[in-house]
Each structure stands twice: as structure tokens, then as C-alpha cells.
Amino acid sequence: MLKPIKIMLICIVASILILLVIVCSLWFVIDINDFKPEISAAIKNRTGRDVTFNEQLKLTLFPELSLSTGAIVLGNPDGFQGYFMAVDDISLRLKPLPLLRKKIDADIAQIRGFKLNLITTPQGLHNWDTVFSKTTDTPTNMAALMAGLSINGINIENGHLNWNNQQSGQNIEVDSINLTTTPIAINTPITSHFSLIATDTANQITASITGQTTLTFNDNLNIFALNNTHLHTTVTRKVTSEKPVTFSLSSPEVLIDKTQQSIKVSELQLKSADLQVTSNMIASLNSPPTLSGKIRIMPFNPSQLMTQLALPQPPHRDKTVLQHLDGQFSFYATRNGITISPLLMTLDDSSVSGSVIMNDYTKPITTFNLALDAIDVDRYLPPMTKNSKPTDPAAILAIMPVETLRKLRTTGSLAINKLAINNATLRHIQLTLGE
């Protein structure tokens, strides 16, 4: 979802820039509609796409310069059906005098009915690949433009994004996109509030998201900081009667450094019911890209969490199990695999430590080296009945799906210091799994 969101934000900025080009170049013209062919040609030269104005452009000159576009459609390249981007209306008011000083002082930019239609073909081609191939803007030119730009904010109403990934068979729809921001300027905190509803149509999963963040960027447009970011999400599945899952995600700072090609996420916090997970992460966008960090699962009661989430709980012989879980681990991920080390997890009175390495995400090859201090298996088994027979440890080993485990392409070792089962205690057990 990050790529569609990035493309959507670029297109929103492009929509505003297109509007500014129209206003700044034709503000002395009374009937701007006579110049639609020239405007269309300029936009095509800028984006490489055909543009269609479905309504009359409305331009006023006094007391402020204002323009309303009505419905606009930006086409797709050859080989793709439908449109790429459309809006019901873009409206903007400008103060005329700053234009004479090559400055843009604008009121809130209003964008209604924004629609973005993303397509990935079975061959992996994207309809957004060439959308800005015609532009000649350099970072220096863009920074100069932003230096002379002052907008009192952006207001997006009822936006829509659809991503039809024909290669993976996945279709994601994002409806009811709404966004409001405070005034926009360089080196000035820009606070935004937003909401949307995202649906994975294949799996019938819907996520309702609301949030806010404060963005600051520097003069060179190469360092971006997102501060005090908060997201609140409710996930539901239409095909089941499962209780909706609600969680929040927050971070005091996300720093994007284009010069270093890095993204640093500080004190990321995920909360859902009694579950709380914290993390610090650094992503390197250099070749090859990497992601590293540390994740900590704060202590919580698994049994109580399952009750809060309306999840079924199997009966246990000991009703005091599944009362405590916590853990922490460091990770390092690349395009080819992930290493988790060191790993430490605690469940009730048992702790496991070690490392896990997985290579090749498509056909995973997993290697592990784990140590378990002690566990009483009997506590977690179903309650005994009159017809229940004592559990034979050898019988448990005999029914293990050895062939299935071998197909998992997993190798590793598990050392158990103390294992209690069927009222028997085994010590210093070493289990090895090989291909």
C-alpha cells in the first residue's frame, strides 16, 4: 500500500501545480475556456497524458484571482483502459500582487472527488510508470518553486483510489479519502488530519483509518520529518462474524533523509486491547535496500486478550496458563531474507532464546538455534476425562509429521533444559532437525 499512497500524494501535488500553471499563465484572460487546447497541450507536455475538461473553467480576477476547473479527466497511456486520474473540481484563490514578485500566495486549495485508478498488468507493467516522464523539474527548480509558494492549506473531499493488480490478482479500493492541512510552507510544521476506508476485495477485509501527523521539510526538499503521527484503525471481515479488531499506531518522529537514502522510525508503538508492541527501525533505500531494528512485546495476558478479541480459547488442564507473554528481538531484513537475533520470548514460566534465519521468501529456507529453559507440557493439554489415557512421550514423537517438517526446508537445533510431560521429567534434551 505504500507505493499507491506515494503515487496518490504526488498526483495531488501535481493537480495543484497544474492549476497554478493555468492561473499564473492566463490570469489576464477573461474567457479562459478559449484557451483549453493550449492548456491541454501544456498539461500533456508536463505529464505525457491527454486531459479532458468536462465542464467550463471559471476564472475571476477581482478582488482575488480565483479558478474553478470543474470535472477533469487525465487519461491512461496506450495499453490501459479507463482513466488514470480524475477530479470533480479543483478550486483555488490567489492574491494578484505577489504574482508580480514571482510569489504565490494562495488560499486553501479545494479538491473534490479526487479519483486515482492504478493498474498493474499481468506482465508487471504499471500505468503510473510514465506519468511524469515528460517533466524537466530538478530538485533545485522544485525547491525554488516551494520557496515562493504559500498555500493556506489543502482540503480533499471524498477521494477514491483503486489499485487493480492483475499480476497478483489483488484489488485494493480506498474510499472516502478526506484530508485537511494547516498552511503549507518550507521549514514550517504542517499538521494534517485524514481519514479513509480501505478494502481488500479479494479477502473481503475492510480497514477504517483516521489519523493525524505534522510534516516539516527543509529548503532543499531532501529532509522530511513526520512528528506526532497517530493512526487509529478498525479492521473487519465481511465474510465472517468475527469481532472487529481495533488498533492504534503512533510514532513521535519519522525522519526521511533523501541524501542518505534512509528512513528512521523512532519509538513506533502498536496498541490493540492489552497488546502493546514498540519498535525502533531504520530503512536504507540504497542498493540493496535493508530494514533493521528492534521490536519489544510488552508483558500482557494472552488469555485475556483472546477474550477481548472474541477469539476461542481451548480448555487446559491448568487454568492458570496463558497468563503472561512478553518478548523482544532484533532483526535485519533484505530482499532475500531476514535474520532475527537475539530472540527472547517468555510464556508463563518458560523462556526461549536464540536466533532464527529465513532466506528466500518465495520458498523459505529456515535455520534456527533455540534454547528453552523449562516447560510443563501437561499444563497446556486438554483436561483429563474418565477415558483419558496417560500421554506417552514416545507416542507424541511417533506421530510428529516428520516428512512434512522436512518439506519445510527447515534446519536447526532446540535445546530443552527441563521438560515435564505425563508426570515425568526429562532434562538436557537436544533436538536437531535437518534437511
Short mmCIF file of C-alpha atoms in Angstrom, two decimals:
data_model
loop_
_atom_site.label_atom_id
_atom_site.label_comp_id
_atom_site.label_asym_id
_atom_site.label_seq_id
_atom_site.Cartn_x
_atom_site.Cartn_y
_atom_site.Cartn_z
CA MET A 1 0.00 0.00 0.00
CA LEU A 2 2.92 2.42 0.44
CA LYS A 3 3.50 2.80 -3.31
CA PRO A 4 -0.15 3.68 -4.14
CA ILE A 5 -0.23 6.20 -1.29
CA LYS A 6 3.01 7.78 -2.54
CA ILE A 7 1.60 7.99 -6.08
CA MET A 8 -1.65 9.49 -4.76
CA LEU A 9 0.24 12.22 -2.88
CA ILE A 10 2.33 13.01 -5.98
CA CYS A 11 -0.82 13.29 -8.08
CA ILE A 12 -2.45 15.60 -5.53
CA VAL A 13 0.56 17.92 -5.65
CA ALA A 14 0.57 17.68 -9.45
CA SER A 15 -3.12 18.65 -9.56
CA ILE A 16 -2.40 21.79 -7.59
CA LEU A 17 0.65 22.65 -9.70
CA ILE A 18 -1.37 22.20 -12.90
CA LEU A 19 -3.96 24.59 -11.53
CA LEU A 20 -1.26 27.11 -10.62
CA VAL A 21 0.21 26.89 -14.12
CA ILE A 22 -3.20 27.68 -15.60
CA VAL A 23 -3.82 30.60 -13.26
CA CYS A 24 -0.36 32.14 -13.48
CA SER A 25 -0.17 31.97 -17.26
CA LEU A 26 -3.70 33.15 -18.06
CA TRP A 27 -4.78 35.43 -15.24
CA PHE A 28 -5.20 38.40 -17.60
CA VAL A 29 -7.57 36.44 -19.87
CA ILE A 30 -11.29 36.90 -19.36
CA ASP A 31 -12.63 33.84 -21.20
CA ILE A 32 -10.14 31.20 -20.22
CA ASN A 33 -12.17 28.48 -21.97
CA ASP A 34 -10.93 29.76 -25.36
CA PHE A 35 -7.50 28.53 -24.33
CA LYS A 36 -8.46 24.98 -23.36
CA PRO A 37 -6.45 23.47 -26.28
CA GLU A 38 -3.31 25.34 -25.18
CA ILE A 39 -3.88 24.37 -21.56
CA SER A 40 -4.41 20.72 -22.54
CA ALA A 41 -1.20 20.78 -24.60
CA ALA A 42 0.75 22.26 -21.69
CA ILE A 43 -0.57 19.61 -19.30
CA LYS A 44 0.22 16.82 -21.78
CA ASN A 45 3.73 18.19 -22.19
CA ARG A 46 4.00 18.18 -18.40
CA THR A 47 2.53 14.74 -17.70
CA GLY A 48 2.58 12.86 -21.00
CA ARG A 49 -1.17 12.27 -20.70
CA ASP A 50 -4.24 13.56 -22.52
CA VAL A 51 -6.51 15.73 -20.40
CA THR A 52 -10.23 16.32 -20.84
CA PHE A 53 -12.15 19.26 -19.37
CA ASN A 54 -15.76 18.11 -18.96
CA GLU A 55 -17.04 21.47 -17.71
CA GLN A 56 -16.40 25.17 -18.24
CA LEU A 57 -13.41 26.70 -16.49
CA LYS A 58 -14.38 29.59 -14.23
CA LEU A 59 -11.90 32.44 -13.75
CA THR A 60 -12.41 35.67 -11.79
CA LEU A 61 -9.89 38.50 -11.41
CA PHE A 62 -11.26 40.77 -8.70
CA PRO A 63 -10.89 41.20 -5.77
CA GLU A 64 -8.84 37.99 -5.81
CA LEU A 65 -7.71 35.73 -8.60
CA SER A 66 -9.74 32.52 -8.44
CA LEU A 67 -10.20 29.50 -10.67
CA SER A 68 -12.56 26.54 -10.60
CA THR A 69 -11.88 23.75 -13.07
CA GLY A 70 -14.99 21.61 -12.86
CA ALA A 71 -14.55 17.94 -13.79
CA ILE A 72 -11.15 16.98 -15.25
CA VAL A 73 -10.00 13.57 -16.51
CA LEU A 74 -6.35 12.63 -17.06
CA GLY A 75 -6.04 9.69 -19.43
CA ASN A 76 -4.10 6.43 -19.32
CA PRO A 77 -1.22 5.54 -21.64
CA ASP A 78 -1.74 3.17 -24.56
CA GLY A 79 -2.49 -0.37 -23.47
CA PHE A 80 -4.55 0.60 -20.42
CA GLN A 81 -8.30 1.06 -20.29
CA GLY A 82 -10.17 3.80 -18.47
CA TYR A 83 -8.67 6.91 -16.93
CA PHE A 84 -5.62 7.44 -14.75
CA MET A 85 -6.80 10.35 -12.61
CA ALA A 86 -9.98 12.40 -12.37
CA VAL A 87 -11.37 15.15 -10.15
CA ASP A 88 -14.85 16.59 -9.82
CA ASP A 89 -13.46 20.07 -9.18
CA ILE A 90 -10.32 21.94 -8.17
CA SER A 91 -10.70 25.47 -6.87
CA LEU A 92 -8.10 27.96 -5.70
CA ARG A 93 -7.90 31.66 -4.86
CA LEU A 94 -4.71 33.69 -5.35
CA LYS A 95 -3.64 37.17 -4.31
CA PRO A 96 -2.64 39.02 -7.55
CA LEU A 97 0.12 41.32 -6.26
CA PRO A 98 2.51 38.59 -5.03
CA LEU A 99 2.45 37.13 -8.57
CA LEU A 100 4.23 40.26 -9.80
CA ARG A 101 7.06 39.41 -7.38
CA LYS A 102 7.09 35.78 -8.62
CA LYS A 103 5.48 34.67 -5.38
CA ILE A 104 2.36 32.54 -4.99
CA ASP A 105 0.11 33.40 -2.05
CA ALA A 106 -2.93 31.15 -2.19
CA ASP A 107 -5.94 30.38 -0.06
CA ILE A 108 -6.94 26.80 0.75
CA ALA A 109 -6.76 24.52 -2.31
CA GLN A 110 -10.06 22.63 -2.55
CA ILE A 111 -10.03 19.25 -4.34
CA ARG A 112 -13.38 17.48 -4.56
CA GLY A 113 -13.98 13.96 -5.83
CA PHE A 114 -10.33 13.04 -6.39
CA LYS A 115 -10.04 9.63 -8.14
CA LEU A 116 -6.88 7.67 -8.89
CA ASN A 117 -7.02 4.47 -10.93
CA LEU A 118 -3.83 2.36 -10.64
CA ILE A 119 -3.32 -0.72 -12.83
CA THR A 120 -0.64 -3.41 -12.87
CA THR A 121 -0.79 -5.74 -15.88
CA PRO A 122 -0.10 -9.50 -15.73
CA GLN A 123 3.30 -8.67 -17.27
CA GLY A 124 4.14 -6.28 -14.42
CA LEU A 125 3.64 -3.01 -16.31
CA HIS A 126 2.17 -0.06 -14.39
CA ASN A 127 0.01 2.75 -15.71
CA TRP A 128 1.85 5.24 -13.50
CA ASP A 129 5.37 4.46 -14.79
CA THR A 130 5.45 7.32 -17.33
CA VAL A 131 3.08 9.80 -15.70
CA PHE A 132 5.84 12.32 -15.02
CA SER A 133 8.38 11.20 -17.61
CA LYS A 134 7.92 14.46 -19.53
CA THR A 135 8.70 16.72 -16.62
CA THR A 136 12.03 18.50 -16.56
CA ASP A 137 11.85 19.67 -12.96
CA THR A 138 15.05 19.23 -10.96
CA PRO A 139 15.20 19.23 -7.16
CA THR A 140 16.67 22.75 -7.38
CA ASN A 141 13.77 24.00 -9.53
CA MET A 142 11.22 22.39 -7.23
CA ALA A 143 12.89 23.89 -4.15
CA ALA A 144 12.84 27.33 -5.80
CA LEU A 145 9.14 26.91 -6.57
CA MET A 146 8.35 25.87 -2.99
CA ALA A 147 10.36 28.82 -1.65
CA GLY A 148 7.99 31.20 -3.41
CA LEU A 149 4.86 29.24 -2.56
CA SER A 150 2.46 29.91 0.28
CA ILE A 151 -0.79 27.95 0.43
CA ASN A 152 -3.19 28.33 3.31
CA GLY A 153 -3.83 24.59 3.27
CA ILE A 154 -5.20 21.69 1.24
CA ASN A 155 -8.69 20.29 1.60
CA ILE A 156 -9.54 16.99 -0.14
CA GLU A 157 -13.12 15.76 -0.01
CA ASN A 158 -14.39 12.30 -0.92
CA GLY A 159 -11.28 10.97 -2.66
CA HIS A 160 -11.03 7.48 -4.14
CA LEU A 161 -8.12 5.21 -5.07
CA ASN A 162 -8.34 1.86 -6.82
CA TRP A 163 -5.37 -0.45 -7.42
CA ASN A 164 -6.10 -3.35 -9.74
CA ASN A 165 -3.06 -5.63 -9.56
CA GLN A 166 -3.70 -8.10 -12.36
CA GLN A 167 -0.34 -9.75 -11.72
CA SER A 168 -1.17 -10.83 -8.15
CA GLY A 169 -4.94 -10.91 -8.53
CA GLN A 170 -5.31 -8.40 -5.70
CA ASN A 171 -7.66 -5.44 -5.88
CA ILE A 172 -7.50 -2.69 -3.27
CA GLU A 173 -10.08 0.07 -3.06
CA VAL A 174 -9.64 3.15 -0.89
CA ASP A 175 -12.81 5.23 -0.49
CA SER A 176 -13.89 8.29 1.46
CA ILE A 177 -10.43 9.86 1.42
CA ASN A 178 -10.58 13.15 3.30
CA LEU A 179 -7.64 15.39 4.15
CA THR A 180 -7.22 18.82 5.70
CA THR A 181 -3.93 20.61 6.38
CA THR A 182 -2.68 23.76 8.01
CA PRO A 183 -0.80 26.35 5.87
CA ILE A 184 1.98 24.91 3.70
CA ALA A 185 5.46 26.46 3.60
CA ILE A 186 9.13 25.42 3.81
CA ASN A 187 10.57 24.83 7.30
CA THR A 188 7.09 25.23 8.78
CA PRO A 189 5.25 22.41 10.59
CA ILE A 190 2.24 21.34 8.51
CA THR A 191 -0.38 19.48 10.52
CA SER A 192 -2.80 17.27 8.63
CA HIS A 193 -5.87 15.27 9.62
CA PHE A 194 -7.08 12.48 7.37
CA SER A 195 -9.49 9.58 7.13
CA LEU A 196 -10.13 6.78 4.64
CA ILE A 197 -11.70 3.34 4.20
CA ALA A 198 -9.51 0.69 2.52
CA THR A 199 -10.92 -2.62 1.25
CA ASP A 200 -9.15 -5.74 0.03
CA THR A 201 -11.96 -7.03 -2.19
CA ALA A 202 -10.44 -10.50 -2.68
CA ASN A 203 -10.28 -11.25 1.05
CA GLN A 204 -13.27 -9.05 1.99
CA ILE A 205 -11.22 -7.16 4.57
CA THR A 206 -12.05 -3.53 5.31
CA ALA A 207 -9.94 -1.09 7.33
CA SER A 208 -11.32 2.25 8.51
CA ILE A 209 -8.41 4.59 9.25
CA THR A 210 -8.27 8.02 10.85
CA GLY A 211 -5.12 9.87 11.77
CA GLN A 212 -3.03 12.96 12.03
CA THR A 213 0.62 13.93 11.56
CA THR A 214 2.81 17.02 11.36
CA LEU A 215 5.14 17.33 8.36
CA THR A 216 8.19 19.58 8.11
CA PHE A 217 10.56 19.77 5.14
CA ASN A 218 13.71 21.80 4.54
CA ASP A 219 14.70 24.28 1.83
CA ASN A 220 16.36 21.65 -0.36
CA LEU A 221 13.41 19.27 -0.12
CA ASN A 222 15.70 16.40 0.89
CA ILE A 223 14.82 16.01 4.57
CA PHE A 224 11.25 15.36 5.68
CA ALA A 225 10.15 14.87 9.27
CA LEU A 226 6.81 13.44 10.37
CA ASN A 227 6.15 14.26 14.01
CA ASN A 228 3.44 13.16 16.41
CA THR A 229 1.91 10.69 13.98
CA HIS A 230 -1.18 8.85 15.21
CA LEU A 231 -3.28 6.30 13.32
CA HIS A 232 -6.45 4.64 14.57
CA THR A 233 -7.65 1.62 12.60
CA THR A 234 -10.63 -0.73 12.78
CA VAL A 235 -10.41 -3.91 10.68
CA THR A 236 -13.45 -6.03 9.83
CA ARG A 237 -14.03 -9.12 7.68
CA LYS A 238 -17.34 -9.18 5.82
CA VAL A 239 -17.39 -12.95 5.28
CA THR A 240 -17.28 -13.83 8.97
CA SER A 241 -18.98 -12.80 12.17
CA GLU A 242 -15.64 -12.10 13.85
CA LYS A 243 -15.48 -9.12 16.15
CA PRO A 244 -13.80 -6.07 14.52
CA VAL A 245 -10.17 -5.60 15.53
CA THR A 246 -9.19 -2.11 16.59
CA PHE A 247 -5.62 -0.92 16.97
CA SER A 248 -3.62 2.29 17.06
CA LEU A 249 -0.20 3.10 15.64
CA SER A 250 1.89 6.08 16.69
CA SER A 251 5.39 7.49 16.44
CA PRO A 252 6.82 10.77 17.76
CA GLU A 253 9.20 11.05 14.79
CA VAL A 254 9.73 9.56 11.34
CA LEU A 255 12.75 11.08 9.59
CA ILE A 256 13.17 10.71 5.81
CA ASP A 257 16.62 11.70 4.53
CA LYS A 258 16.82 11.62 0.72
CA THR A 259 20.54 12.48 0.80
CA GLN A 260 21.35 9.45 2.94
CA GLN A 261 18.56 7.43 1.33
CA SER A 262 17.28 6.43 4.76
CA ILE A 263 14.09 6.34 6.80
CA LYS A 264 14.31 6.31 10.58
CA VAL A 265 11.25 5.45 12.67
CA SER A 266 11.57 6.27 16.37
CA GLU A 267 9.53 4.77 19.21
CA LEU A 268 6.91 3.22 16.97
CA GLN A 269 4.07 1.94 19.14
CA LEU A 270 1.30 -0.50 18.24
CA LYS A 271 -1.63 -0.97 20.63
CA SER A 272 -4.59 -3.33 20.40
CA ALA A 273 -6.63 -4.06 23.51
CA ASP A 274 -4.00 -5.12 26.11
CA LEU A 275 -1.33 -5.83 23.48
CA GLN A 276 1.41 -3.24 23.14
CA VAL A 277 4.40 -3.54 20.79
CA THR A 278 7.19 -0.97 20.50
CA SER A 279 9.93 -0.66 17.91
CA ASN A 280 12.76 1.46 16.55
CA MET A 281 13.61 0.86 12.88
CA ILE A 282 15.96 2.14 10.21
CA ALA A 283 15.40 1.52 6.50
CA SER A 284 18.18 2.02 3.96
CA LEU A 285 16.93 2.70 0.44
CA ASN A 286 20.34 2.22 -1.13
CA SER A 287 21.00 -0.81 -3.31
CA PRO A 288 20.34 -3.34 -1.92
CA PRO A 289 17.65 -1.95 0.44
CA THR A 290 17.66 -3.12 4.05
CA LEU A 291 15.46 -2.81 7.13
CA SER A 292 16.78 -3.27 10.65
CA GLY A 293 15.59 -2.61 14.15
CA LYS A 294 14.43 -3.91 17.48
CA ILE A 295 10.92 -4.97 18.49
CA ARG A 296 9.66 -5.38 22.03
CA ILE A 297 6.40 -7.05 23.04
CA MET A 298 5.33 -5.60 26.36
CA PRO A 299 4.01 -8.05 29.01
CA PHE A 300 0.34 -8.92 28.55
CA ASN A 301 -2.20 -11.61 29.38
CA PRO A 302 -2.81 -13.80 26.26
CA SER A 303 -5.95 -15.38 27.69
CA GLN A 304 -7.47 -12.01 28.48
CA LEU A 305 -6.51 -10.66 25.04
CA MET A 306 -8.27 -13.57 23.29
CA THR A 307 -11.38 -12.79 25.32
CA GLN A 308 -11.22 -9.12 24.32
CA LEU A 309 -10.87 -10.10 20.65
CA ALA A 310 -13.66 -12.70 20.91
CA LEU A 311 -11.26 -15.50 19.94
CA PRO A 312 -12.00 -19.10 21.01
CA GLN A 313 -9.85 -20.48 23.80
CA PRO A 314 -9.14 -24.21 24.04
CA PRO A 315 -9.53 -25.73 27.52
CA HIS A 316 -6.39 -26.53 29.51
CA ARG A 317 -5.68 -28.78 32.46
CA ASP A 318 -4.20 -25.82 34.31
CA LYS A 319 -6.45 -22.76 34.19
CA THR A 320 -3.56 -20.52 35.22
CA VAL A 321 -1.67 -20.94 31.91
CA LEU A 322 -1.57 -18.32 29.16
CA GLN A 323 -1.47 -15.55 31.74
CA HIS A 324 1.81 -13.92 30.74
CA LEU A 325 3.65 -13.29 27.48
CA ASP A 326 6.44 -10.88 26.58
CA GLY A 327 9.45 -10.80 24.32
CA GLN A 328 11.99 -8.84 22.38
CA PHE A 329 14.21 -9.38 19.37
CA SER A 330 16.42 -7.59 16.88
CA PHE A 331 16.05 -8.10 13.14
CA TYR A 332 17.84 -7.40 9.88
CA ALA A 333 15.90 -7.85 6.64
CA THR A 334 16.86 -7.68 2.97
CA ARG A 335 15.06 -8.57 -0.24
CA ASN A 336 16.34 -12.12 0.12
CA GLY A 337 15.66 -12.91 3.75
CA ILE A 338 15.53 -11.92 7.40
CA THR A 339 17.69 -12.63 10.45
CA ILE A 340 16.17 -12.49 13.93
CA SER A 341 18.86 -12.41 16.59
CA PRO A 342 18.99 -12.24 19.52
CA LEU A 343 15.50 -13.52 20.32
CA LEU A 344 14.00 -13.78 23.79
CA MET A 345 10.39 -14.81 24.46
CA THR A 346 8.66 -15.67 27.74
CA LEU A 347 5.37 -17.57 28.10
CA ASP A 348 4.18 -18.01 31.67
CA ASP A 349 7.15 -19.70 33.41
CA SER A 350 9.00 -20.71 30.23
CA SER A 351 11.61 -18.72 28.32
CA VAL A 352 13.11 -19.39 24.91
CA SER A 353 16.14 -17.64 23.45
CA GLY A 354 18.28 -17.91 20.34
CA SER A 355 18.10 -16.95 16.68
CA VAL A 356 16.09 -17.63 13.52
CA ILE A 357 17.24 -17.04 9.94
CA MET A 358 14.95 -17.25 6.91
CA ASN A 359 16.17 -16.99 3.33
CA ASP A 360 14.12 -16.83 0.12
CA TYR A 361 10.64 -15.51 0.88
CA THR A 362 9.02 -17.43 -2.01
CA LYS A 363 10.39 -20.85 -0.94
CA PRO A 364 11.61 -20.19 2.59
CA ILE A 365 14.74 -21.89 3.91
CA THR A 366 14.72 -21.54 7.70
CA THR A 367 17.56 -22.12 10.14
CA PHE A 368 17.06 -21.86 13.89
CA ASN A 369 19.10 -22.24 17.06
CA LEU A 370 16.88 -22.08 20.13
CA ALA A 371 17.16 -22.88 23.83
CA LEU A 372 14.17 -23.47 26.13
CA ASP A 373 14.78 -23.36 29.87
CA ALA A 374 11.78 -25.34 31.12
CA ILE A 375 8.20 -26.21 30.23
CA ASP A 376 5.45 -28.34 31.75
CA VAL A 377 3.52 -29.64 28.74
CA ASP A 378 0.79 -31.25 30.89
CA ARG A 379 -0.45 -27.82 31.97
CA TYR A 380 -1.34 -26.90 28.37
CA LEU A 381 -3.03 -30.18 27.37
CA PRO A 382 -6.84 -30.63 27.36
CA PRO A 383 -8.39 -31.66 30.69
CA MET A 384 -8.32 -35.35 31.57
CA THR A 385 -11.55 -37.37 31.29
CA LYS A 386 -12.52 -40.76 32.68
CA ASN A 387 -11.49 -42.41 29.43
CA SER A 388 -8.28 -40.44 29.05
CA LYS A 389 -5.06 -42.41 28.96
CA PRO A 390 -1.69 -41.16 30.11
CA THR A 391 0.25 -39.45 27.38
CA ASP A 392 3.28 -41.41 26.21
CA PRO A 393 6.16 -39.11 25.21
CA ALA A 394 7.35 -41.69 22.70
CA ALA A 395 3.88 -41.76 21.13
CA ILE A 396 3.97 -38.00 20.71
CA LEU A 397 7.29 -38.22 18.89
CA ALA A 398 5.97 -41.08 16.75
CA ILE A 399 3.02 -39.10 15.38
CA MET A 400 5.05 -35.98 14.56
CA PRO A 401 4.76 -35.19 10.81
CA VAL A 402 8.42 -35.75 10.09
CA GLU A 403 8.02 -35.79 6.30
CA THR A 404 6.02 -32.56 6.40
CA LEU A 405 8.67 -30.93 8.54
CA ARG A 406 11.34 -32.00 6.08
CA LYS A 407 9.45 -30.36 3.22
CA LEU A 408 9.53 -27.10 5.13
CA ARG A 409 13.24 -26.81 4.26
CA THR A 410 14.00 -26.15 7.91
CA THR A 411 17.17 -26.98 9.79
CA GLY A 412 18.18 -26.21 13.33
CA SER A 413 18.50 -27.27 16.91
CA LEU A 414 16.38 -26.92 20.03
CA ALA A 415 17.90 -27.44 23.46
CA ILE A 416 15.43 -28.04 26.32
CA ASN A 417 16.88 -27.87 29.80
CA LYS A 418 13.80 -29.34 31.52
CA LEU A 419 10.68 -30.93 30.01
CA ALA A 420 7.78 -32.18 32.14
CA ILE A 421 5.17 -34.39 30.48
CA ASN A 422 2.86 -37.13 31.76
CA ASN A 423 4.15 -36.52 35.29
CA ALA A 424 7.65 -37.37 34.07
CA THR A 425 10.60 -35.00 33.92
CA LEU A 426 13.23 -35.08 31.20
CA ARG A 427 16.40 -33.00 31.34
CA HIS A 428 19.04 -31.75 28.92
CA ILE A 429 17.18 -32.67 25.73
CA GLN A 430 18.78 -31.84 22.38
CA LEU A 431 16.55 -31.93 19.28
CA THR A 432 18.06 -31.49 15.82
CA LEU A 433 16.14 -31.05 12.60
CA GLY A 434 17.97 -31.38 9.28
CA GLU A 435 17.04 -31.37 5.61
#
